[in-house]
mmCIF file of C-alpha atoms in Angstrom:
data_model
loop_
_atom_site.group_PDB
_atom_site.id
_atom_site.type_symbol
_atom_site.label_atom_id
_atom_site.label_comp_id
_atom_site.label_asym_id
_atom_site.label_seq_id
_atom_site.Cartn_x
_atom_site.Cartn_y
_atom_site.Cartn_z
ATOM 1 C CA UNK P 253 -0.223 -0.114 0.034
ATOM 2 C CA UNK P 254 1.356 3.636 -1.182
ATOM 3 C CA UNK P 255 2.400 5.561 2.069
ATOM 4 C CA UNK P 256 -0.176 8.315 2.028
ATOM 5 C CA UNK P 257 1.147 12.384 3.933
ATOM 6 C CA UNK P 258 -2.026 14.781 4.470
ATOM 7 C CA UNK P 259 -1.739 17.918 3.880
ATOM 8 C CA UNK P 260 -3.632 20.885 5.211
ATOM 9 C CA UNK P 261 -3.888 24.618 3.625
ATOM 10 C CA UNK P 262 -6.344 27.357 3.492
ATOM 11 C CA UNK P 263 -6.449 28.867 -0.275
ATOM 12 C CA UNK P 264 -6.164 31.949 1.307
ATOM 13 C CA UNK P 265 -2.805 31.123 2.976
ATOM 14 C CA UNK P 266 0.698 31.971 1.473
ATOM 15 C CA UNK P 267 2.803 29.752 2.781
ATOM 16 C CA UNK P 268 0.055 27.181 2.003
ATOM 17 C CA UNK P 269 0.202 27.983 -1.391
ATOM 18 C CA UNK P 270 3.992 27.986 -1.017
ATOM 19 C CA UNK P 271 4.231 24.212 0.554
ATOM 20 C CA UNK P 272 1.803 23.051 -2.485
ATOM 21 C CA UNK P 273 4.510 23.551 -4.892
ATOM 22 C CA UNK P 274 6.524 21.669 -2.883
ATOM 23 C CA UNK P 275 5.081 18.670 -1.615
ATOM 24 C CA UNK P 276 3.799 16.538 -3.973
ATOM 25 C CA UNK P 277 7.485 16.312 -5.176
ATOM 26 C CA UNK P 278 9.149 15.734 -1.558
ATOM 27 C CA UNK P 279 6.502 12.914 -0.993
ATOM 28 C CA UNK P 280 7.170 11.629 -4.544
ATOM 29 C CA UNK P 281 11.010 11.014 -3.756
ATOM 30 C CA UNK P 282 9.603 8.713 -1.201
ATOM 31 C CA UNK P 283 7.707 7.051 -3.096
ATOM 32 C CA UNK P 284 4.463 8.546 -0.860
ATOM 33 C CA UNK P 285 1.210 10.448 -2.258
ATOM 34 C CA UNK P 286 -0.495 13.357 -1.172
ATOM 35 C CA UNK P 287 -3.738 13.533 0.078
ATOM 36 C CA UNK P 288 -4.857 17.514 0.044
ATOM 37 C CA UNK P 289 -7.494 18.882 2.406
ATOM 38 C CA UNK P 290 -8.300 22.058 1.442
ATOM 39 C CA UNK P 291 -9.969 23.832 5.337
ATOM 40 C CA UNK P 292 -11.244 26.783 6.715
ATOM 41 C CA UNK P 293 -9.147 28.743 9.214
ATOM 42 C CA UNK P 294 -11.886 31.039 9.965
ATOM 43 C CA UNK P 295 -13.750 28.060 11.698
ATOM 44 C CA UNK P 296 -10.303 27.067 13.319
ATOM 45 C CA UNK P 297 -9.355 30.582 14.677
ATOM 46 C CA UNK P 298 -11.993 30.838 17.683
ATOM 47 C CA UNK P 299 -10.407 27.580 18.680
ATOM 48 C CA UNK P 300 -7.228 28.877 19.118
ATOM 49 C CA UNK P 301 -7.159 32.788 19.577
ATOM 50 C CA UNK P 302 -5.751 32.781 15.985
ATOM 51 C CA UNK P 303 -6.553 35.714 13.499
ATOM 52 C CA UNK P 304 -5.537 36.763 10.023
ATOM 53 C CA UNK P 305 -2.229 37.735 9.663
ATOM 54 C CA UNK P 306 -2.817 41.200 8.056
ATOM 55 C CA UNK P 307 -5.252 42.145 11.267
ATOM 56 C CA UNK P 308 -1.866 43.053 13.584
ATOM 57 C CA UNK P 309 0.179 45.624 11.851
ATOM 58 C CA UNK P 310 3.283 44.700 13.609
ATOM 59 C CA UNK P 311 3.134 41.314 12.460
ATOM 60 C CA UNK P 312 1.970 42.074 9.377
ATOM 61 C CA UNK P 313 4.741 44.677 8.262
ATOM 62 C CA UNK P 314 7.067 41.584 9.073
ATOM 63 C CA UNK P 315 4.655 38.881 7.329
ATOM 64 C CA UNK P 316 4.314 40.249 4.420
ATOM 65 C CA UNK P 317 7.962 40.697 3.938
ATOM 66 C CA UNK P 318 8.575 37.572 4.772
ATOM 67 C CA UNK P 319 6.206 36.151 2.398
ATOM 68 C CA UNK P 320 7.842 37.877 -0.264
ATOM 69 C CA UNK P 321 11.376 37.192 0.785
ATOM 70 C CA UNK P 322 10.533 33.112 0.977
ATOM 71 C CA UNK P 323 8.856 33.353 -2.844
ATOM 72 C CA UNK P 324 11.878 34.556 -4.233
ATOM 73 C CA UNK P 325 14.277 32.544 -2.095
ATOM 74 C CA UNK P 326 12.436 29.547 -3.393
ATOM 75 C CA UNK P 327 11.753 30.763 -6.887
ATOM 76 C CA UNK P 328 8.033 30.694 -6.345
ATOM 77 C CA UNK P 329 5.963 32.993 -8.779
ATOM 78 C CA UNK P 330 3.693 35.084 -6.072
ATOM 79 C CA UNK P 331 2.286 37.942 -6.366
ATOM 80 C CA UNK P 332 0.673 39.223 -2.916
ATOM 81 C CA UNK P 333 -3.180 39.455 -4.203
ATOM 82 C CA UNK P 334 -5.599 42.427 -3.200
ATOM 83 C CA UNK P 335 -8.057 41.584 -1.365
ATOM 84 C CA UNK P 336 -5.997 39.440 1.049
ATOM 85 C CA UNK P 337 -6.759 37.168 2.963
ATOM 86 C CA UNK P 338 -10.042 36.053 1.064
ATOM 87 C CA UNK P 339 -12.808 33.937 2.595
ATOM 88 C CA UNK P 340 -12.061 30.665 0.834
ATOM 89 C CA UNK P 341 -15.416 28.827 1.066
ATOM 90 C CA UNK P 342 -15.622 28.483 -2.987
ATOM 91 C CA UNK P 343 -12.359 27.070 -4.001
ATOM 92 C CA UNK P 344 -12.602 24.545 -1.089
ATOM 93 C CA UNK P 345 -15.905 23.675 -1.895
ATOM 94 C CA UNK P 346 -15.137 23.497 -5.485
ATOM 95 C CA UNK P 347 -12.478 20.965 -4.228
ATOM 96 C CA UNK P 348 -14.248 18.447 -2.526
ATOM 97 C CA UNK P 349 -16.463 18.709 -5.301
ATOM 98 C CA UNK P 350 -14.055 18.020 -8.165
ATOM 99 C CA UNK P 351 -12.347 15.201 -5.483
ATOM 100 C CA UNK P 352 -15.701 13.333 -5.379
ATOM 101 C CA UNK P 353 -16.626 13.483 -8.757
ATOM 102 C CA UNK P 354 -12.777 13.468 -11.084
ATOM 103 C CA UNK P 355 -10.510 12.612 -7.956
ATOM 104 C CA UNK P 356 -7.887 12.153 -10.639
ATOM 105 C CA UNK P 357 -7.728 16.187 -11.182
ATOM 106 C CA UNK P 358 -9.038 17.418 -8.098
ATOM 107 C CA UNK P 359 -5.034 18.510 -7.092
ATOM 108 C CA UNK P 360 -4.751 19.976 -10.255
ATOM 109 C CA UNK P 361 -8.003 22.502 -9.757
ATOM 110 C CA UNK P 362 -6.433 23.154 -6.432
ATOM 111 C CA UNK P 363 -3.073 23.815 -8.076
ATOM 112 C CA UNK P 364 -5.093 26.013 -10.942
ATOM 113 C CA UNK P 365 -6.695 27.421 -7.908
ATOM 114 C CA UNK P 366 -4.004 28.826 -5.961
ATOM 115 C CA UNK P 367 -2.218 30.204 -9.013
ATOM 116 C CA UNK P 368 -5.157 32.488 -9.887
ATOM 117 C CA UNK P 369 -5.161 33.905 -6.744
ATOM 118 C CA UNK P 370 -1.244 34.126 -5.542
ATOM 119 C CA UNK P 371 0.138 34.686 -8.730
ATOM 120 C CA UNK P 372 -2.548 36.404 -11.111
ATOM 121 C CA UNK P 373 -4.653 37.941 -8.319
ATOM 122 C CA UNK P 374 -7.788 37.020 -9.109
ATOM 123 C CA UNK P 375 -10.428 36.522 -6.591
ATOM 124 C CA UNK P 376 -11.430 33.015 -5.902
ATOM 125 C CA UNK P 377 -13.642 33.759 -3.186
ATOM 126 C CA UNK P 378 -16.139 34.600 -5.872
ATOM 127 C CA UNK P 379 -17.582 31.673 -7.083
ATOM 128 C CA UNK P 380 -17.703 33.189 -10.375
ATOM 129 C CA UNK P 381 -14.383 33.192 -10.574
ATOM 130 C CA UNK P 382 -13.689 29.748 -8.617
ATOM 131 C CA UNK P 383 -16.113 28.198 -11.227
ATOM 132 C CA UNK P 384 -13.977 29.986 -13.908
ATOM 133 C CA UNK P 385 -10.731 28.666 -13.196
ATOM 134 C CA UNK P 386 -12.786 25.207 -12.941
ATOM 135 C CA UNK P 387 -14.228 25.130 -16.076
ATOM 136 C CA UNK P 388 -10.522 26.142 -17.620
ATOM 137 C CA UNK P 389 -9.691 22.983 -16.036
ATOM 138 C CA UNK P 390 -11.901 20.965 -17.528
ATOM 139 C CA UNK P 391 -15.169 21.011 -15.547
ATOM 140 C CA UNK P 392 -18.349 22.057 -16.404
ATOM 141 C CA UNK P 393 -19.006 25.363 -15.158
ATOM 142 C CA UNK P 394 -22.347 25.229 -14.992
ATOM 143 C CA UNK P 395 -22.312 21.822 -12.827
ATOM 144 C CA UNK P 396 -19.484 23.607 -10.509
ATOM 145 C CA UNK P 397 -21.380 26.888 -10.144
ATOM 146 C CA UNK P 398 -24.468 25.110 -8.702
ATOM 147 C CA UNK P 399 -22.388 22.613 -7.106
ATOM 148 C CA UNK P 400 -20.954 25.808 -5.399
ATOM 149 C CA UNK P 401 -24.249 26.836 -3.851
ATOM 150 C CA UNK P 402 -24.766 23.472 -2.668
ATOM 151 C CA UNK P 403 -25.538 23.044 0.769
ATOM 152 C CA UNK P 404 -24.310 19.574 1.188
ATOM 153 C CA UNK P 405 -20.833 20.755 -0.156
ATOM 154 C CA UNK P 406 -21.166 23.343 2.583
ATOM 155 C CA UNK P 407 -21.297 21.225 5.177
ATOM 156 C CA UNK P 408 -18.373 18.834 3.895
ATOM 157 C CA UNK P 409 -16.097 21.701 3.768
ATOM 158 C CA UNK P 410 -16.699 22.589 8.176
ATOM 159 C CA UNK P 411 -16.880 18.597 8.225
ATOM 160 C CA UNK P 412 -13.362 18.417 6.776
ATOM 161 C CA UNK P 413 -12.006 21.283 9.212
ATOM 162 C CA UNK P 414 -13.908 20.283 12.233
ATOM 163 C CA UNK P 415 -12.147 16.862 11.474
ATOM 164 C CA UNK P 416 -8.977 18.645 11.107
ATOM 165 C CA UNK P 417 -9.046 20.375 14.036
ATOM 166 C CA UNK P 418 -9.483 17.257 16.058
ATOM 167 C CA UNK P 419 -6.630 16.247 14.814
ATOM 168 C CA UNK P 420 -4.547 18.803 15.830
ATOM 169 C CA UNK P 421 -4.369 21.162 12.752
ATOM 170 C CA UNK P 422 -4.635 25.038 13.754
ATOM 171 C CA UNK P 423 -2.449 26.589 10.859
ATOM 172 C CA UNK P 424 -1.691 26.113 7.324
ATOM 173 C CA UNK P 425 -0.079 24.496 5.396
ATOM 174 C CA UNK P 426 0.140 21.846 8.606
ATOM 175 C CA UNK P 427 1.203 18.371 7.161
ATOM 176 C CA UNK P 428 0.777 15.071 8.890
ATOM 177 C CA UNK P 429 2.721 11.994 8.054
ATOM 178 C CA UNK P 430 2.211 8.844 10.183
ATOM 179 C CA UNK P 431 0.159 11.296 12.750
ATOM 180 C CA UNK P 432 3.388 12.889 13.275
ATOM 181 C CA UNK P 433 2.254 17.216 12.891
ATOM 182 C CA UNK P 434 4.967 19.795 10.730
ATOM 183 C CA UNK P 435 3.289 22.946 10.800
ATOM 184 C CA UNK P 436 4.418 25.956 8.518
ATOM 185 C CA UNK P 437 6.224 26.157 4.987
ATOM 186 C CA UNK P 438 9.285 26.356 7.094
ATOM 187 C CA UNK P 439 8.852 22.705 8.495
ATOM 188 C CA UNK P 440 9.095 20.727 4.671
ATOM 189 C CA UNK P 441 12.485 19.765 5.465
ATOM 190 C CA UNK P 442 11.463 18.296 8.282
ATOM 191 C CA UNK P 443 8.807 16.520 6.452
ATOM 192 C CA UNK P 444 11.410 15.517 4.346
ATOM 193 C CA UNK P 445 13.728 14.284 6.446
ATOM 194 C CA UNK P 446 11.207 12.654 8.394
ATOM 195 C CA UNK P 447 9.633 10.431 5.580
ATOM 196 C CA UNK P 448 13.399 9.352 4.731
ATOM 197 C CA UNK P 449 14.030 8.177 8.219
ATOM 198 C CA UNK P 450 10.636 7.360 9.677
ATOM 199 C CA UNK P 451 11.805 9.920 12.504
ATOM 200 C CA UNK P 452 14.448 10.807 15.279
ATOM 201 C CA UNK O 170 34.319 48.034 11.067
ATOM 202 C CA UNK O 171 33.222 44.474 11.958
ATOM 203 C CA UNK O 172 29.113 44.273 10.553
ATOM 204 C CA UNK O 173 27.274 43.636 13.418
ATOM 205 C CA UNK O 174 23.617 41.825 13.799
ATOM 206 C CA UNK O 175 21.544 42.464 16.290
ATOM 207 C CA UNK O 176 19.711 38.846 18.272
ATOM 208 C CA UNK O 177 16.534 39.603 20.113
ATOM 209 C CA UNK O 178 15.850 37.079 22.685
ATOM 210 C CA UNK O 179 13.932 36.469 25.462
ATOM 211 C CA UNK O 180 15.490 34.192 27.903
ATOM 212 C CA UNK O 181 12.320 31.758 28.451
ATOM 213 C CA UNK O 182 12.174 31.242 24.768
ATOM 214 C CA UNK O 183 12.894 27.859 23.716
ATOM 215 C CA UNK O 184 13.839 29.097 20.299
ATOM 216 C CA UNK O 185 15.429 31.978 21.753
ATOM 217 C CA UNK O 186 17.512 29.367 23.113
ATOM 218 C CA UNK O 187 17.986 27.394 20.255
ATOM 219 C CA UNK O 188 18.923 30.425 18.143
ATOM 220 C CA UNK O 189 21.737 31.434 20.772
ATOM 221 C CA UNK O 190 23.343 28.130 19.872
ATOM 222 C CA UNK O 191 23.711 29.015 16.537
ATOM 223 C CA UNK O 192 23.989 32.679 15.710
ATOM 224 C CA UNK O 193 27.273 33.300 16.858
ATOM 225 C CA UNK O 194 29.026 31.110 14.484
ATOM 226 C CA UNK O 195 26.911 31.674 11.706
ATOM 227 C CA UNK O 196 27.716 35.106 11.981
ATOM 228 C CA UNK O 197 31.495 34.732 12.463
ATOM 229 C CA UNK O 198 31.330 32.693 9.214
ATOM 230 C CA UNK O 199 30.748 35.937 7.617
ATOM 231 C CA UNK O 200 33.138 37.925 9.512
ATOM 232 C CA UNK O 201 30.031 39.906 12.087
ATOM 233 C CA UNK O 202 29.305 39.948 15.064
ATOM 234 C CA UNK O 203 26.219 38.925 17.019
ATOM 235 C CA UNK O 204 24.871 42.167 19.479
ATOM 236 C CA UNK O 205 22.934 39.964 21.856
ATOM 237 C CA UNK O 206 20.039 42.067 23.000
ATOM 238 C CA UNK O 207 17.492 40.177 25.683
ATOM 239 C CA UNK O 208 14.324 41.827 25.757
ATOM 240 C CA UNK O 209 10.715 41.092 27.561
ATOM 241 C CA UNK O 210 7.899 39.033 25.373
ATOM 242 C CA UNK O 211 5.777 40.068 28.298
ATOM 243 C CA UNK O 212 5.928 43.974 27.250
ATOM 244 C CA UNK O 213 5.115 42.888 23.858
ATOM 245 C CA UNK O 214 2.527 40.643 23.550
ATOM 246 C CA UNK O 215 0.108 43.541 24.753
ATOM 247 C CA UNK O 216 1.045 45.407 21.499
ATOM 248 C CA UNK O 217 0.295 41.962 19.230
ATOM 249 C CA UNK O 218 -1.774 40.254 20.857
ATOM 250 C CA UNK O 219 0.844 37.713 21.510
ATOM 251 C CA UNK O 220 0.526 34.985 24.035
ATOM 252 C CA UNK O 221 3.021 32.159 25.712
ATOM 253 C CA UNK O 222 2.348 29.419 24.001
ATOM 254 C CA UNK O 223 1.177 27.377 26.770
ATOM 255 C CA UNK O 224 -1.768 29.279 27.110
ATOM 256 C CA UNK O 225 -3.323 27.903 23.779
ATOM 257 C CA UNK O 226 -3.521 24.046 24.681
ATOM 258 C CA UNK O 227 -3.867 23.135 20.960
ATOM 259 C CA UNK O 228 -0.806 25.263 19.914
ATOM 260 C CA UNK O 229 1.393 24.004 22.570
ATOM 261 C CA UNK O 230 0.275 20.169 22.167
ATOM 262 C CA UNK O 231 2.264 21.407 18.889
ATOM 263 C CA UNK O 232 4.701 23.714 20.277
ATOM 264 C CA UNK O 233 5.896 21.076 22.767
ATOM 265 C CA UNK O 234 6.584 18.585 20.206
ATOM 266 C CA UNK O 235 8.346 20.945 17.622
ATOM 267 C CA UNK O 236 10.242 22.213 20.244
ATOM 268 C CA UNK O 237 11.562 19.243 21.108
ATOM 269 C CA UNK O 238 12.096 17.398 17.570
ATOM 270 C CA UNK O 239 13.955 21.036 16.377
ATOM 271 C CA UNK O 240 16.569 20.163 19.574
ATOM 272 C CA UNK O 241 16.937 16.544 18.773
ATOM 273 C CA UNK O 242 17.268 17.279 14.775
ATOM 274 C CA UNK O 243 20.137 19.958 15.454
ATOM 275 C CA UNK O 244 21.766 18.245 18.492
ATOM 276 C CA UNK O 245 20.861 20.994 21.071
ATOM 277 C CA UNK O 246 21.136 19.752 24.791
ATOM 278 C CA UNK O 247 17.353 20.766 25.797
ATOM 279 C CA UNK O 248 15.065 19.523 28.621
ATOM 280 C CA UNK O 249 11.422 21.083 29.037
ATOM 281 C CA UNK O 250 11.736 23.145 31.889
ATOM 282 C CA UNK O 251 9.204 23.197 34.616
ATOM 283 C CA UNK O 252 8.496 26.264 35.632
ATOM 284 C CA UNK O 253 7.605 27.187 31.699
ATOM 285 C CA UNK O 254 7.440 29.676 30.707
ATOM 286 C CA UNK O 255 8.666 32.094 33.547
ATOM 287 C CA UNK O 256 9.449 35.683 33.531
ATOM 288 C CA UNK O 257 12.741 36.735 32.438
ATOM 289 C CA UNK O 258 13.131 39.630 34.507
ATOM 290 C CA UNK O 259 16.354 38.768 36.242
ATOM 291 C CA UNK O 260 18.650 36.966 33.683
ATOM 292 C CA UNK O 261 17.618 40.048 31.638
ATOM 293 C CA UNK O 262 18.780 42.666 34.206
ATOM 294 C CA UNK O 263 21.784 40.640 34.714
ATOM 295 C CA UNK O 264 22.956 40.626 30.940
ATOM 296 C CA UNK O 265 22.558 44.242 30.952
ATOM 297 C CA UNK O 266 24.473 44.781 33.873
ATOM 298 C CA UNK O 267 27.242 42.447 32.587
ATOM 299 C CA UNK O 268 26.848 43.772 29.311
ATOM 300 C CA UNK O 269 27.712 47.891 31.157
ATOM 301 C CA UNK O 270 30.633 46.379 33.320
ATOM 302 C CA UNK O 271 32.320 43.361 31.506
ATOM 303 C CA UNK O 272 31.007 43.770 28.533
ATOM 304 C CA UNK O 273 33.528 41.013 27.083
ATOM 305 C CA UNK O 274 31.650 38.185 29.470
ATOM 306 C CA UNK O 275 28.376 39.432 28.694
ATOM 307 C CA UNK O 276 27.659 36.917 26.103
ATOM 308 C CA UNK O 277 29.023 34.001 28.460
ATOM 309 C CA UNK O 278 26.600 34.760 31.053
ATOM 310 C CA UNK O 279 23.830 35.083 28.659
ATOM 311 C CA UNK O 280 24.500 31.443 27.075
ATOM 312 C CA UNK O 281 25.339 30.074 30.961
ATOM 313 C CA UNK O 282 21.733 31.276 32.000
ATOM 314 C CA UNK O 283 19.964 29.812 28.856
ATOM 315 C CA UNK O 284 21.656 26.371 30.012
ATOM 316 C CA UNK O 285 20.674 26.721 33.143
ATOM 317 C CA UNK O 286 17.295 26.977 32.566
ATOM 318 C CA UNK O 287 16.817 24.954 29.112
ATOM 319 C CA UNK O 288 19.183 22.239 30.097
ATOM 320 C CA UNK O 289 19.579 21.958 33.801
ATOM 321 C CA UNK O 290 15.985 23.333 34.811
ATOM 322 C CA UNK O 291 17.193 25.847 36.839
ATOM 323 C CA UNK O 292 14.181 28.400 37.479
ATOM 324 C CA UNK O 293 16.202 31.730 36.830
ATOM 325 C CA UNK O 294 13.072 33.897 37.113
ATOM 326 C CA UNK O 295 14.527 33.561 40.767
ATOM 327 C CA UNK O 296 17.521 36.185 41.415
ATOM 328 C CA UNK O 297 18.836 33.935 43.877
ATOM 329 C CA UNK O 298 19.427 31.483 41.125
ATOM 330 C CA UNK O 299 20.202 33.804 38.456
ATOM 331 C CA UNK O 300 22.987 35.508 40.923
ATOM 332 C CA UNK O 301 24.018 32.004 41.449
ATOM 333 C CA UNK O 302 24.442 31.678 37.828
ATOM 334 C CA UNK O 303 26.167 34.675 37.391
ATOM 335 C CA UNK O 304 28.584 33.926 40.030
ATOM 336 C CA UNK O 305 29.770 30.681 38.602
ATOM 337 C CA UNK O 306 30.636 32.390 35.966
ATOM 338 C CA UNK O 307 32.950 34.938 37.511
ATOM 339 C CA UNK O 308 30.635 37.749 38.421
ATOM 340 C CA UNK O 309 30.816 39.067 42.355
ATOM 341 C CA UNK O 310 27.422 37.339 43.525
ATOM 342 C CA UNK O 311 26.528 39.871 45.845
ATOM 343 C CA UNK O 312 27.306 43.073 43.528
ATOM 344 C CA UNK O 313 25.119 41.194 41.005
ATOM 345 C CA UNK O 314 22.341 40.175 43.440
ATOM 346 C CA UNK O 315 22.282 44.009 44.657
ATOM 347 C CA UNK O 316 21.887 45.069 41.172
ATOM 348 C CA UNK O 317 18.952 43.205 40.241
ATOM 349 C CA UNK O 318 17.005 45.042 42.524
ATOM 350 C CA UNK O 319 18.236 48.358 41.139
ATOM 351 C CA UNK O 320 15.582 50.453 39.789
ATOM 352 C CA UNK O 321 17.651 51.776 37.024
ATOM 353 C CA UNK O 322 18.077 48.168 35.308
ATOM 354 C CA UNK O 323 14.674 47.317 35.877
ATOM 355 C CA UNK O 324 14.079 50.609 33.895
ATOM 356 C CA UNK O 325 17.181 49.550 31.142
ATOM 357 C CA UNK O 326 15.302 46.382 30.408
ATOM 358 C CA UNK O 327 11.900 48.053 29.814
ATOM 359 C CA UNK O 328 13.631 50.576 27.368
ATOM 360 C CA UNK O 329 15.844 48.087 25.437
ATOM 361 C CA UNK O 330 12.573 46.160 25.093
ATOM 362 C CA UNK O 331 10.764 49.640 23.807
ATOM 363 C CA UNK O 332 13.375 49.911 21.564
ATOM 364 C CA UNK O 333 13.107 46.039 19.987
ATOM 365 C CA UNK O 334 9.685 46.805 19.280
ATOM 366 C CA UNK O 335 9.921 50.242 17.808
ATOM 367 C CA UNK O 336 12.271 48.439 15.473
ATOM 368 C CA UNK O 337 9.379 45.889 14.554
ATOM 369 C CA UNK O 338 10.681 42.965 17.090
ATOM 370 C CA UNK O 339 7.570 41.438 18.326
ATOM 371 C CA UNK O 340 8.990 37.605 18.924
ATOM 372 C CA UNK O 341 12.056 35.898 20.215
ATOM 373 C CA UNK O 342 14.291 35.129 18.657
ATOM 374 C CA UNK O 343 14.143 38.105 16.219
ATOM 375 C CA UNK O 344 17.233 38.978 14.204
ATOM 376 C CA UNK O 345 18.198 41.713 12.696
ATOM 377 C CA UNK O 346 20.467 42.115 10.179
ATOM 378 C CA UNK O 347 21.245 45.260 8.068
ATOM 379 C CA UNK O 348 17.670 46.552 9.503
ATOM 380 C CA UNK O 349 16.427 43.682 7.634
ATOM 381 C CA UNK O 350 14.019 41.623 10.108
ATOM 382 C CA UNK O 351 14.340 37.717 10.594
ATOM 383 C CA UNK O 352 11.663 35.684 13.085
ATOM 384 C CA UNK O 353 12.173 32.582 14.354
ATOM 385 C CA UNK O 354 14.980 29.805 14.568
ATOM 386 C CA UNK O 355 13.425 28.653 11.766
ATOM 387 C CA UNK O 356 15.218 31.594 9.492
ATOM 388 C CA UNK O 357 18.522 31.574 10.745
ATOM 389 C CA UNK O 358 19.135 29.408 7.585
ATOM 390 C CA UNK O 359 18.172 32.413 5.603
ATOM 391 C CA UNK O 360 20.235 34.926 7.829
ATOM 392 C CA UNK O 361 23.242 32.966 6.983
ATOM 393 C CA UNK O 362 22.321 33.519 3.708
ATOM 394 C CA UNK O 363 21.458 37.142 3.883
ATOM 395 C CA UNK O 364 24.823 37.582 5.467
ATOM 396 C CA UNK O 365 26.587 36.012 2.349
ATOM 397 C CA UNK O 366 24.695 37.356 0.009
ATOM 398 C CA UNK O 367 23.537 41.143 1.136
ATOM 399 C CA UNK O 368 19.991 40.517 0.155
ATOM 400 C CA UNK O 369 18.103 38.496 -2.752
#
């Protein structure tokens, strides 16, 4: 059985986006696969006192700089989008819809949504924009747009987020390797090492 | 003129301690020196909504694990002390006293205080214990113990913390290289690179 690691992220999280550009190749290097799991940090923050970075000026002054610096250092295409942050309900719902109906293309859709927001500055909080991006990636626009209004999918995103929270997830990116938790883009080197060695 | 980098830390911060074991050699490698600057996060958190990690159970469950795992990965001697966290008034005051009177031994004292707390579990929030550690490192115990009660030193620690805050410092460790800010033990590789390249 192929080993699998769990990748929790919010579509509005730059560090989550950075991780999304690296994690598959790290896993593949160790014969593992990545289970992508978008969540809503907005549902988790009330449990942790967490806040979107831009809401604290002193931290955001640093955060905006660190995000841009990390992108340059790692050669990851990125332009801080506006508005930022956004609600990531629409892209999260579209991912789970894709995951249920065309699982082999769900990851590609997630990558396209991240790119649309984090590189091209398209506001994927809009169901219209998310449906457009899905359509550009081979999904039927009308079906996807309708799905984004489906209460079942809304519940699905909430239950996935609750399940993540129950596993100790409180940020983005958050990776679980055999239940070993790693928080942050700056822990991917440890994820790599953990996959290689089984721990230390 | 020798290039100098500023190293802000709280004596109660494990990641600050980890950075303290690495930063001097990173700087030396690039012909730079490190200006050690203990601060009190307790004075900074009200400005940022920050909290000691253990106060949020979900984050602390992860944090305790990450701290221990980072120590093992980097081969840094460490045992989570109890009590944790502590007020770091006494060690911070002792550092600035040393820095004013025997500057060439102030860094050594800081390292000894970190070791006393983070490796040996001695409660350096106690002026008695801090004076003991200072004494073991060549400082007169009585003079140091008296200095820890000196209101001038209390003000000094506050003004150093205020000055740090004014430069954008809000966590520990926090390193400034030519005013370029780096927050966290996991940014020391970027500090290293910034010193080598002058930025990217």
